[in-house]
Amino acid sequence: TPLLIAARSTACRTIVERAPVTRNLVSRFVAGSTLEQALPAVEELTRDRYVTLDHLGEDVTDAEQAGATVTAYTRLLEELGRAGLGARAEVSVKLSAVGQFLPFDGEKIALENARHICEAAARVGTTVTLDMEDHTTTDSTLSILRELRVDYPSAGAVLQAYLHRTEADCRDLRYEGSRVRLCKGAYDEPASVAYRDRTKVDRSYVRCMRTLMAGAGYPMIASHDPSMVTIAGRIAADNGRPADSYEFQMLYGIRDAEQVRLAAKGNRMRVYVPYGEQWYGYFMRRLAERPANVAFFARSLLTR
Ligand code: FDA
């Protein structure tokens, strides 16, 4: 929790960004600060896996920054097309980075911007998944998804198993063609809306997997948790689902050997690859998830 508070603090951000060791450490989780740096990693990964690319950034404060995000994604998608990666790589977008919280017409601006990104994705034969941010954004994000799907039916969304509402959202979103990325959830949420206990989150994750796998949609099991991965395989088999009717997803730099193993067994395995300059929020959420990551960070600060 302190790390998630730090993730939102400007003072902490300055300290962490300026620490000389941070760069090396960040490169464990982030594929590069530019698209040119990230592309070789993507090409390498797509040999046996699939990829979703995230241009890092969140919470823009004016329409110009939101427009810059759209430009970054358009350029990214053109490059994916040029590299012939449209069938192996899609993009993940945070609506807060395309204007969702701008004071005037934020939602409308985000929808229009997301539409431009979906259009650019369609041009190179790929698609877009909307990341999910804190619980105050869930309704707005799902309503933007509904609008986008009218013209871009392959647009997908993320649902977070730690929210009480998510099982019901899984039921609503399990129709034919619906792509749902199920994760545990990475924000510091109040007990009024979310399970705070790990076991309860895991149980909810399993219930959500059952709901999605029993439906007609395309579930995307985004977790590094070995139990969740095993249970997903079992539930898929119980539902008679072929290996290409769902997929596993993990983050860049996390459990790489397990990613390779799952792909080699004939599963679809997609890696979420973030790149860009604005890595701070993403990086701090990864530290908060896993004490071992913090220890690793602390050790590198001390041994430098
Ligand atoms: P969790 O952190 O609960 O770990 C469970 C177990 O997994 C550990 O005990 C360990 O055994 C194993 N494990 C985990 N990390 C490991 C490591 N580094 N090395 C070895 N073993 C490890 N969140 C969100 O709120 N909105 C979003 O849009 C997204 N998007 C997203 C996309 C994708 C593709 C992924 C994989 C994740 C997200 N997330 C997210 C993040 C997600 O909500 C969650 O915070 C993290 O995935 C951590 O939860 P896990 O289910 O991975 O396992």
mmCIF file of C-alpha atoms and ligand atoms in Angstrom:
data_model
loop_
_atom_site.group_PDB
_atom_site.id
_atom_site.type_symbol
_atom_site.label_atom_id
_atom_site.label_comp_id
_atom_site.label_asym_id
_atom_site.label_seq_id
_atom_site.Cartn_x
_atom_site.Cartn_y
_atom_site.Cartn_z
ATOM 1 C CA THR A 1 0.000 0.000 0.000
ATOM 2 C CA PRO A 2 2.730 2.607 0.784
ATOM 3 C CA LEU A 3 4.134 1.854 -2.667
ATOM 4 C CA LEU A 4 0.767 2.473 -4.275
ATOM 5 C CA ILE A 5 0.540 5.798 -2.428
ATOM 6 C CA ALA A 6 4.092 6.582 -3.601
ATOM 7 C CA ALA A 7 2.962 5.718 -7.125
ATOM 8 C CA ARG A 8 0.757 8.835 -6.991
ATOM 9 C CA SER A 9 3.246 11.146 -5.248
ATOM 10 C CA THR A 10 5.199 13.738 -7.211
ATOM 11 C CA ALA A 11 7.979 13.971 -4.587
ATOM 12 C CA CYS A 12 8.581 10.210 -4.633
ATOM 13 C CA ARG A 13 8.481 10.299 -8.367
ATOM 14 C CA THR A 14 11.312 12.831 -8.511
ATOM 15 C CA ILE A 15 13.481 10.801 -6.116
ATOM 16 C CA VAL A 16 12.946 7.496 -7.899
ATOM 17 C CA GLU A 17 13.331 8.951 -11.375
ATOM 18 C CA ARG A 18 16.646 10.554 -10.445
ATOM 19 C CA ALA A 19 18.161 7.563 -8.642
ATOM 20 C CA PRO A 20 21.069 6.448 -10.812
ATOM 21 C CA VAL A 21 20.223 2.741 -10.544
ATOM 22 C CA THR A 22 16.610 3.156 -11.496
ATOM 23 C CA ARG A 23 17.258 2.989 -15.229
ATOM 24 C CA ASN A 24 18.738 -0.516 -15.128
ATOM 25 C CA LEU A 25 16.029 -1.765 -12.923
ATOM 26 C CA VAL A 26 13.277 -0.232 -14.974
ATOM 27 C CA SER A 27 14.647 -1.950 -18.056
ATOM 28 C CA ARG A 28 13.695 -5.250 -16.427
ATOM 29 C CA PHE A 29 10.017 -4.345 -16.774
ATOM 30 C CA VAL A 30 10.022 -1.794 -19.618
ATOM 31 C CA ALA A 31 11.147 -2.675 -23.159
ATOM 32 C CA GLY A 32 12.677 0.730 -23.959
ATOM 33 C CA SER A 33 12.030 4.441 -23.749
ATOM 34 C CA THR A 34 11.341 4.708 -27.479
ATOM 35 C CA LEU A 35 9.466 2.602 -29.999
ATOM 36 C CA GLU A 36 12.719 1.975 -31.853
ATOM 37 C CA GLN A 37 14.227 0.465 -28.703
ATOM 38 C CA ALA A 38 11.157 -1.665 -27.981
ATOM 39 C CA LEU A 39 10.616 -3.124 -31.467
ATOM 40 C CA PRO A 40 13.488 -5.639 -31.448
ATOM 41 C CA ALA A 41 12.131 -7.102 -28.173
ATOM 42 C CA VAL A 42 8.697 -7.364 -29.764
ATOM 43 C CA GLU A 43 10.062 -9.097 -32.858
ATOM 44 C CA GLU A 44 11.925 -11.555 -30.669
ATOM 45 C CA LEU A 45 8.897 -12.310 -28.483
ATOM 46 C CA THR A 46 6.546 -12.827 -31.420
ATOM 47 C CA ARG A 47 8.574 -15.819 -32.586
ATOM 48 C CA ASP A 48 6.784 -18.039 -30.086
ATOM 49 C CA ARG A 49 4.377 -15.685 -28.302
ATOM 50 C CA TYR A 50 1.895 -12.904 -28.970
ATOM 51 C CA VAL A 51 2.345 -9.346 -27.755
ATOM 52 C CA THR A 52 0.281 -6.401 -26.612
ATOM 53 C CA LEU A 53 2.112 -3.073 -26.577
ATOM 54 C CA ASP A 54 1.486 -0.300 -24.087
ATOM 55 C CA HIS A 55 2.770 3.199 -24.744
ATOM 56 C CA LEU A 56 3.401 4.258 -21.138
ATOM 57 C CA GLY A 57 1.518 7.238 -19.762
ATOM 58 C CA GLU A 58 -1.596 7.985 -17.729
ATOM 59 C CA ASP A 59 -3.669 10.898 -16.396
ATOM 60 C CA VAL A 60 -3.056 13.536 -19.070
ATOM 61 C CA THR A 61 -4.054 17.062 -18.068
ATOM 62 C CA ASP A 62 -4.812 18.680 -21.425
ATOM 63 C CA ALA A 63 -6.177 17.805 -24.838
ATOM 64 C CA GLU A 64 -2.785 18.339 -26.442
ATOM 65 C CA GLN A 65 -1.163 15.596 -24.333
ATOM 66 C CA ALA A 66 -4.119 13.326 -25.120
ATOM 67 C CA GLY A 67 -3.525 14.011 -28.814
ATOM 68 C CA ALA A 68 0.169 13.166 -28.392
ATOM 69 C CA THR A 69 -0.833 9.767 -26.983
ATOM 70 C CA VAL A 70 -2.974 9.128 -30.063
ATOM 71 C CA THR A 71 -0.050 10.080 -32.313
ATOM 72 C CA ALA A 72 2.265 7.719 -30.410
ATOM 73 C CA TYR A 73 -0.182 4.827 -30.860
ATOM 74 C CA THR A 74 -0.801 5.610 -34.517
ATOM 75 C CA ARG A 75 2.914 5.609 -35.163
ATOM 76 C CA LEU A 76 3.320 2.394 -33.189
ATOM 77 C CA LEU A 77 0.571 0.689 -35.207
ATOM 78 C CA GLU A 78 2.057 1.844 -38.513
ATOM 79 C CA GLU A 79 5.391 0.363 -37.458
ATOM 80 C CA LEU A 80 3.749 -2.921 -36.454
ATOM 81 C CA GLY A 81 2.126 -2.999 -39.898
ATOM 82 C CA ARG A 82 5.438 -2.278 -41.616
ATOM 83 C CA ALA A 83 7.130 -5.051 -39.626
ATOM 84 C CA GLY A 84 4.332 -7.464 -40.611
ATOM 85 C CA LEU A 85 3.364 -7.976 -36.962
ATOM 86 C CA GLY A 86 -0.364 -7.161 -37.239
ATOM 87 C CA ALA A 87 -1.377 -10.788 -36.625
ATOM 88 C CA ARG A 88 0.884 -11.235 -33.581
ATOM 89 C CA ALA A 89 0.731 -7.880 -31.800
ATOM 90 C CA GLU A 90 -2.128 -5.695 -30.580
ATOM 91 C CA VAL A 91 -2.090 -2.562 -28.387
ATOM 92 C CA SER A 92 -3.298 -1.786 -24.865
ATOM 93 C CA VAL A 93 -4.568 1.721 -24.113
ATOM 94 C CA LYS A 94 -5.279 3.561 -20.859
ATOM 95 C CA LEU A 95 -8.243 5.871 -21.410
ATOM 96 C CA SER A 96 -6.814 8.331 -18.859
ATOM 97 C CA ALA A 97 -3.918 8.832 -21.295
ATOM 98 C CA VAL A 98 -6.299 9.877 -24.075
ATOM 99 C CA GLY A 99 -8.300 12.370 -22.033
ATOM 100 C CA GLN A 100 -10.944 10.469 -19.984
ATOM 101 C CA PHE A 101 -10.525 12.876 -17.052
ATOM 102 C CA LEU A 102 -10.227 16.195 -18.813
ATOM 103 C CA PRO A 103 -12.634 18.624 -17.116
ATOM 104 C CA PHE A 104 -14.717 19.407 -20.193
ATOM 105 C CA ASP A 105 -16.092 16.518 -22.234
ATOM 106 C CA GLY A 106 -13.316 14.183 -21.058
ATOM 107 C CA GLU A 107 -15.285 11.054 -21.835
ATOM 108 C CA LYS A 108 -16.237 12.269 -25.284
ATOM 109 C CA ILE A 109 -12.638 13.222 -26.073
ATOM 110 C CA ALA A 110 -11.373 9.836 -24.845
ATOM 111 C CA LEU A 111 -13.950 8.018 -26.987
ATOM 112 C CA GLU A 112 -12.966 9.971 -30.110
ATOM 113 C CA ASN A 113 -9.262 9.425 -29.426
ATOM 114 C CA ALA A 114 -9.755 5.732 -28.750
ATOM 115 C CA ARG A 115 -11.709 5.507 -32.021
ATOM 116 C CA HIS A 116 -8.697 6.912 -33.911
ATOM 117 C CA ILE A 117 -6.476 4.280 -32.315
ATOM 118 C CA CYS A 118 -8.953 1.488 -33.164
ATOM 119 C CA GLU A 119 -9.070 2.748 -36.746
ATOM 120 C CA ALA A 120 -5.251 2.698 -36.988
ATOM 121 C CA ALA A 121 -5.242 -0.826 -35.502
ATOM 122 C CA ALA A 122 -7.871 -2.061 -37.978
ATOM 123 C CA ARG A 123 -5.766 -0.702 -40.864
ATOM 124 C CA VAL A 124 -2.927 -3.090 -39.973
ATOM 125 C CA GLY A 125 -5.160 -6.040 -39.100
ATOM 126 C CA THR A 126 -4.970 -5.844 -35.332
ATOM 127 C CA THR A 127 -6.990 -4.586 -32.394
ATOM 128 C CA VAL A 128 -7.090 -2.643 -29.122
ATOM 129 C CA THR A 129 -7.662 -3.636 -25.490
ATOM 130 C CA LEU A 130 -8.645 -0.957 -22.966
ATOM 131 C CA ASP A 131 -6.660 -1.213 -19.736
ATOM 132 C CA MET A 132 -8.660 -0.798 -16.524
ATOM 133 C CA GLU A 133 -7.595 1.825 -13.992
ATOM 134 C CA ASP A 134 -9.023 2.537 -10.504
ATOM 135 C CA HIS A 135 -12.665 1.697 -9.688
ATOM 136 C CA THR A 136 -13.923 5.235 -10.276
ATOM 137 C CA THR A 137 -13.222 4.674 -13.986
ATOM 138 C CA THR A 138 -14.856 1.252 -14.503
ATOM 139 C CA ASP A 139 -18.332 2.421 -15.599
ATOM 140 C CA SER A 140 -16.946 5.069 -17.896
ATOM 141 C CA THR A 141 -14.437 2.644 -19.456
ATOM 142 C CA LEU A 142 -17.054 -0.047 -20.046
ATOM 143 C CA SER A 143 -19.423 2.465 -21.591
ATOM 144 C CA ILE A 144 -16.666 3.704 -23.951
ATOM 145 C CA LEU A 145 -15.959 0.050 -24.825
ATOM 146 C CA ARG A 146 -19.624 -0.450 -25.763
ATOM 147 C CA GLU A 147 -19.503 2.551 -28.120
ATOM 148 C CA LEU A 148 -16.217 1.437 -29.686
ATOM 149 C CA ARG A 149 -17.470 -2.085 -30.288
ATOM 150 C CA VAL A 150 -20.230 -0.797 -32.584
ATOM 151 C CA ASP A 151 -17.582 -0.059 -35.228
ATOM 152 C CA TYR A 152 -14.682 -2.145 -33.888
ATOM 153 C CA PRO A 153 -16.199 -5.361 -32.505
ATOM 154 C CA SER A 154 -12.804 -6.834 -31.617
ATOM 155 C CA ALA A 155 -12.017 -4.039 -29.114
ATOM 156 C CA GLY A 156 -11.565 -5.644 -25.681
ATOM 157 C CA ALA A 157 -11.424 -4.621 -22.037
ATOM 158 C CA VAL A 158 -9.758 -5.582 -18.771
ATOM 159 C CA LEU A 159 -11.779 -6.698 -15.741
ATOM 160 C CA GLN A 160 -10.270 -6.828 -12.238
ATOM 161 C CA ALA A 161 -11.179 -9.795 -10.033
ATOM 162 C CA TYR A 162 -10.616 -7.790 -6.807
ATOM 163 C CA LEU A 163 -13.735 -5.686 -7.455
ATOM 164 C CA HIS A 164 -17.020 -6.998 -6.020
ATOM 165 C CA ARG A 165 -18.807 -6.094 -9.237
ATOM 166 C CA THR A 166 -16.557 -8.067 -11.582
ATOM 167 C CA GLU A 167 -18.348 -11.413 -11.596
ATOM 168 C CA ALA A 168 -21.454 -9.630 -12.861
ATOM 169 C CA ASP A 169 -19.369 -7.725 -15.437
ATOM 170 C CA CYS A 170 -17.968 -11.075 -16.641
ATOM 171 C CA ARG A 171 -21.522 -12.331 -17.172
ATOM 172 C CA ASP A 172 -22.404 -9.195 -19.161
ATOM 173 C CA LEU A 173 -19.291 -9.459 -21.314
ATOM 174 C CA ARG A 174 -19.162 -13.134 -22.183
ATOM 175 C CA TYR A 175 -20.900 -12.971 -25.547
ATOM 176 C CA GLU A 176 -19.540 -14.094 -28.911
ATOM 177 C CA GLY A 177 -16.525 -12.101 -30.047
ATOM 178 C CA SER A 178 -16.064 -10.372 -26.680
ATOM 179 C CA ARG A 179 -12.402 -10.176 -25.603
ATOM 180 C CA VAL A 180 -11.980 -9.884 -21.836
ATOM 181 C CA ARG A 181 -8.595 -9.719 -20.125
ATOM 182 C CA LEU A 182 -9.074 -10.923 -16.562
ATOM 183 C CA CYS A 183 -6.498 -9.720 -14.009
ATOM 184 C CA LYS A 184 -6.481 -9.547 -10.203
ATOM 185 C CA GLY A 185 -6.230 -5.719 -10.065
ATOM 186 C CA ALA A 186 -3.319 -3.420 -9.264
ATOM 187 C CA TYR A 187 -4.750 -0.305 -7.557
ATOM 188 C CA ASP A 188 -5.269 0.460 -3.873
ATOM 189 C CA GLU A 189 -9.044 0.071 -3.615
ATOM 190 C CA PRO A 190 -11.331 0.576 -0.584
ATOM 191 C CA ALA A 191 -13.046 -2.401 1.081
ATOM 192 C CA SER A 192 -16.406 -0.916 0.085
ATOM 193 C CA VAL A 193 -15.770 -1.913 -3.552
ATOM 194 C CA ALA A 194 -12.969 -4.492 -3.501
ATOM 195 C CA TYR A 195 -11.766 -7.644 -1.748
ATOM 196 C CA ARG A 196 -8.631 -6.753 0.207
ATOM 197 C CA ASP A 197 -7.787 -10.273 1.249
ATOM 198 C CA ARG A 198 -5.599 -12.290 -1.169
ATOM 199 C CA THR A 199 -7.565 -15.508 -0.746
ATOM 200 C CA LYS A 200 -10.810 -13.697 -1.492
ATOM 201 C CA VAL A 201 -9.289 -12.103 -4.593
ATOM 202 C CA ASP A 202 -8.073 -15.507 -5.780
ATOM 203 C CA ARG A 203 -11.500 -17.072 -5.198
ATOM 204 C CA SER A 204 -13.132 -14.278 -7.124
ATOM 205 C CA TYR A 205 -10.576 -14.761 -9.925
ATOM 206 C CA VAL A 206 -11.551 -18.435 -10.189
ATOM 207 C CA ARG A 207 -15.293 -17.605 -10.220
ATOM 208 C CA CYS A 208 -14.678 -15.021 -12.947
ATOM 209 C CA MET A 209 -12.654 -17.530 -15.008
ATOM 210 C CA ARG A 210 -15.513 -20.053 -14.732
ATOM 211 C CA THR A 211 -18.022 -17.439 -15.852
ATOM 212 C CA LEU A 212 -15.939 -16.314 -18.826
ATOM 213 C CA MET A 213 -14.881 -19.786 -19.953
ATOM 214 C CA ALA A 214 -18.507 -21.008 -19.838
ATOM 215 C CA GLY A 215 -19.533 -18.159 -22.135
ATOM 216 C CA ALA A 216 -19.058 -17.578 -25.849
ATOM 217 C CA GLY A 217 -16.380 -14.874 -25.631
ATOM 218 C CA TYR A 218 -12.574 -14.947 -25.770
ATOM 219 C CA PRO A 219 -11.129 -14.998 -22.217
ATOM 220 C CA MET A 220 -7.599 -13.667 -21.688
ATOM 221 C CA ILE A 221 -6.142 -15.036 -18.454
ATOM 222 C CA ALA A 222 -3.711 -12.340 -17.291
ATOM 223 C CA SER A 223 -1.891 -13.684 -14.231
ATOM 224 C CA HIS A 224 1.545 -14.899 -13.180
ATOM 225 C CA ASP A 225 0.022 -16.980 -10.421
ATOM 226 C CA PRO A 226 0.802 -20.679 -11.029
ATOM 227 C CA SER A 227 -2.469 -21.727 -9.348
ATOM 228 C CA MET A 228 -4.548 -19.493 -11.601
ATOM 229 C CA VAL A 229 -2.732 -20.759 -14.694
ATOM 230 C CA THR A 230 -3.323 -24.402 -13.740
ATOM 231 C CA ILE A 231 -6.963 -23.826 -12.821
ATOM 232 C CA ALA A 232 -7.530 -21.934 -16.098
ATOM 233 C CA GLY A 233 -6.322 -24.941 -18.079
ATOM 234 C CA ARG A 234 -8.634 -27.213 -16.119
ATOM 235 C CA ILE A 235 -11.693 -24.976 -16.534
ATOM 236 C CA ALA A 236 -10.985 -24.601 -20.259
ATOM 237 C CA ALA A 237 -10.867 -28.404 -20.606
ATOM 238 C CA ASP A 238 -14.094 -28.792 -18.577
ATOM 239 C CA ASN A 239 -15.757 -26.433 -21.032
ATOM 240 C CA GLY A 240 -14.361 -28.257 -24.053
ATOM 241 C CA ARG A 241 -12.490 -25.151 -25.162
ATOM 242 C CA PRO A 242 -9.794 -25.617 -27.817
ATOM 243 C CA ALA A 243 -6.416 -23.955 -27.164
ATOM 244 C CA ASP A 244 -7.115 -21.156 -29.641
ATOM 245 C CA SER A 245 -10.372 -20.083 -27.949
ATOM 246 C CA TYR A 246 -8.648 -18.326 -25.036
ATOM 247 C CA GLU A 247 -5.171 -17.154 -24.082
ATOM 248 C CA PHE A 248 -2.728 -16.646 -21.225
ATOM 249 C CA GLN A 249 -1.104 -13.270 -20.665
ATOM 250 C CA MET A 250 1.843 -12.130 -18.557
ATOM 251 C CA LEU A 251 3.843 -8.930 -18.207
ATOM 252 C CA TYR A 252 7.151 -8.308 -19.953
ATOM 253 C CA GLY A 253 10.066 -9.453 -17.790
ATOM 254 C CA ILE A 254 7.959 -11.540 -15.411
ATOM 255 C CA ARG A 255 8.181 -15.358 -15.430
ATOM 256 C CA ASP A 256 9.730 -15.454 -18.888
ATOM 257 C CA ALA A 257 10.598 -19.166 -18.669
ATOM 258 C CA GLU A 258 6.993 -19.966 -17.752
ATOM 259 C CA GLN A 259 5.796 -17.926 -20.739
ATOM 260 C CA VAL A 260 8.048 -19.963 -23.027
ATOM 261 C CA ARG A 261 6.876 -23.217 -21.445
ATOM 262 C CA LEU A 262 3.172 -22.417 -21.842
ATOM 263 C CA ALA A 263 3.671 -21.375 -25.474
ATOM 264 C CA ALA A 264 5.660 -24.541 -26.229
ATOM 265 C CA LYS A 265 2.785 -26.628 -24.875
ATOM 266 C CA GLY A 266 0.532 -25.215 -27.595
ATOM 267 C CA ASN A 267 -1.142 -22.472 -25.574
ATOM 268 C CA ARG A 268 -1.606 -18.954 -26.819
ATOM 269 C CA MET A 269 0.641 -16.810 -24.654
ATOM 270 C CA ARG A 270 0.622 -13.024 -24.938
ATOM 271 C CA VAL A 271 3.170 -10.698 -23.341
ATOM 272 C CA TYR A 272 2.204 -7.182 -22.253
ATOM 273 C CA VAL A 273 5.119 -5.010 -23.368
ATOM 274 C CA PRO A 274 5.290 -1.443 -22.007
ATOM 275 C CA TYR A 275 7.624 1.136 -23.507
ATOM 276 C CA GLY A 276 8.093 4.898 -23.279
ATOM 277 C CA GLU A 277 9.448 7.589 -21.002
ATOM 278 C CA GLN A 278 6.584 7.667 -18.506
ATOM 279 C CA TRP A 279 7.324 4.460 -16.680
ATOM 280 C CA TYR A 280 6.954 5.670 -13.087
ATOM 281 C CA GLY A 281 3.349 4.651 -12.269
ATOM 282 C CA TYR A 282 3.715 1.308 -14.039
ATOM 283 C CA PHE A 283 7.023 0.536 -12.322
ATOM 284 C CA MET A 284 5.733 1.387 -8.832
ATOM 285 C CA ARG A 285 2.672 -0.853 -9.274
ATOM 286 C CA ARG A 286 5.004 -3.742 -10.200
ATOM 287 C CA LEU A 287 7.075 -3.122 -7.035
ATOM 288 C CA ALA A 288 3.922 -3.021 -4.917
ATOM 289 C CA GLU A 289 2.826 -6.416 -6.214
ATOM 290 C CA ARG A 290 5.811 -8.348 -5.088
ATOM 291 C CA PRO A 291 8.099 -7.955 -2.060
ATOM 292 C CA ALA A 292 10.875 -9.712 -4.003
ATOM 293 C CA ASN A 293 10.835 -6.879 -6.543
ATOM 294 C CA VAL A 294 11.234 -4.294 -3.764
ATOM 295 C CA ALA A 295 14.113 -6.240 -2.210
ATOM 296 C CA PHE A 296 15.762 -6.386 -5.609
ATOM 297 C CA PHE A 297 15.310 -2.620 -5.994
ATOM 298 C CA ALA A 298 16.635 -1.897 -2.479
ATOM 299 C CA ARG A 299 19.658 -4.152 -3.029
ATOM 300 C CA SER A 300 20.592 -2.397 -6.231
ATOM 301 C CA LEU A 301 20.325 0.991 -4.483
ATOM 302 C CA LEU A 302 22.723 -0.204 -1.760
ATOM 303 C CA THR A 303 25.276 -1.972 -3.925
ATOM 304 C CA ARG A 304 25.715 0.860 -6.387
HETATM 305 P P1 FDA B 1 0.149 -12.274 -7.759
HETATM 306 O O1 FDA B 1 0.859 -10.971 -7.745
HETATM 307 O O2 FDA B 1 -1.082 -12.432 -6.924
HETATM 308 O O3 FDA B 1 1.162 -13.406 -7.496
HETATM 309 C C1 FDA B 1 0.760 -14.731 -7.248
HETATM 310 C C2 FDA B 1 1.912 -15.687 -7.413
HETATM 311 O O4 FDA B 1 2.426 -15.605 -8.753
HETATM 312 C C3 FDA B 1 3.112 -15.413 -6.561
HETATM 313 O O5 FDA B 1 2.919 -15.913 -5.254
HETATM 314 C C4 FDA B 1 4.195 -16.144 -7.327
HETATM 315 O O6 FDA B 1 4.091 -17.516 -7.133
HETATM 316 C C5 FDA B 1 3.813 -15.843 -8.757
HETATM 317 N N1 FDA B 1 4.532 -14.662 -9.244
HETATM 318 C C6 FDA B 1 4.067 -13.399 -9.332
HETATM 319 N N2 FDA B 1 5.017 -12.561 -9.788
HETATM 320 C C7 FDA B 1 6.117 -13.313 -9.984
HETATM 321 C C8 FDA B 1 7.439 -13.033 -10.434
HETATM 322 N N3 FDA B 1 7.830 -11.787 -10.733
HETATM 323 N N4 FDA B 1 8.301 -14.056 -10.526
HETATM 324 C C9 FDA B 1 7.940 -15.307 -10.182
HETATM 325 N N5 FDA B 1 6.717 -15.633 -9.726
HETATM 326 C C10 FDA B 1 5.818 -14.655 -9.640
HETATM 327 N N6 FDA B 1 -4.047 -4.507 -13.433
HETATM 328 C C11 FDA B 1 -5.007 -3.544 -13.475
HETATM 329 O O7 FDA B 1 -5.470 -3.091 -12.433
HETATM 330 N N7 FDA B 1 -5.443 -3.073 -14.687
HETATM 331 C C12 FDA B 1 -4.997 -3.556 -15.869
HETATM 332 O O8 FDA B 1 -5.430 -3.092 -16.934
HETATM 333 C C13 FDA B 1 -4.018 -4.594 -15.839
HETATM 334 N N8 FDA B 1 -3.507 -5.143 -16.987
HETATM 335 C C14 FDA B 1 -2.722 -6.271 -16.913
HETATM 336 C C15 FDA B 1 -2.368 -6.942 -18.080
HETATM 337 C C16 FDA B 1 -1.631 -8.115 -18.010
HETATM 338 C C17 FDA B 1 -1.291 -8.852 -19.278
HETATM 339 C C18 FDA B 1 -1.214 -8.635 -16.738
HETATM 340 C C19 FDA B 1 -0.440 -9.916 -16.622
HETATM 341 C C20 FDA B 1 -1.533 -7.954 -15.595
HETATM 342 C C21 FDA B 1 -2.279 -6.756 -15.659
HETATM 343 N N9 FDA B 1 -2.595 -6.057 -14.499
HETATM 344 C C22 FDA B 1 -3.546 -5.044 -14.588
HETATM 345 C C23 FDA B 1 -1.916 -6.341 -13.206
HETATM 346 C C24 FDA B 1 -2.702 -7.325 -12.354
HETATM 347 O O9 FDA B 1 -3.879 -6.745 -11.888
HETATM 348 C C25 FDA B 1 -1.888 -7.778 -11.138
HETATM 349 O O10 FDA B 1 -1.606 -6.670 -10.336
HETATM 350 C C26 FDA B 1 -0.585 -8.472 -11.463
HETATM 351 O O11 FDA B 1 -0.692 -9.273 -12.602
HETATM 352 C C27 FDA B 1 -0.155 -9.354 -10.280
HETATM 353 O O12 FDA B 1 -1.091 -10.376 -10.027
HETATM 354 P P2 FDA B 1 -0.870 -11.897 -10.487
HETATM 355 O O13 FDA B 1 -2.206 -12.470 -10.805
HETATM 356 O O14 FDA B 1 0.076 -11.895 -11.624
HETATM 357 O O15 FDA B 1 -0.247 -12.664 -9.309
#
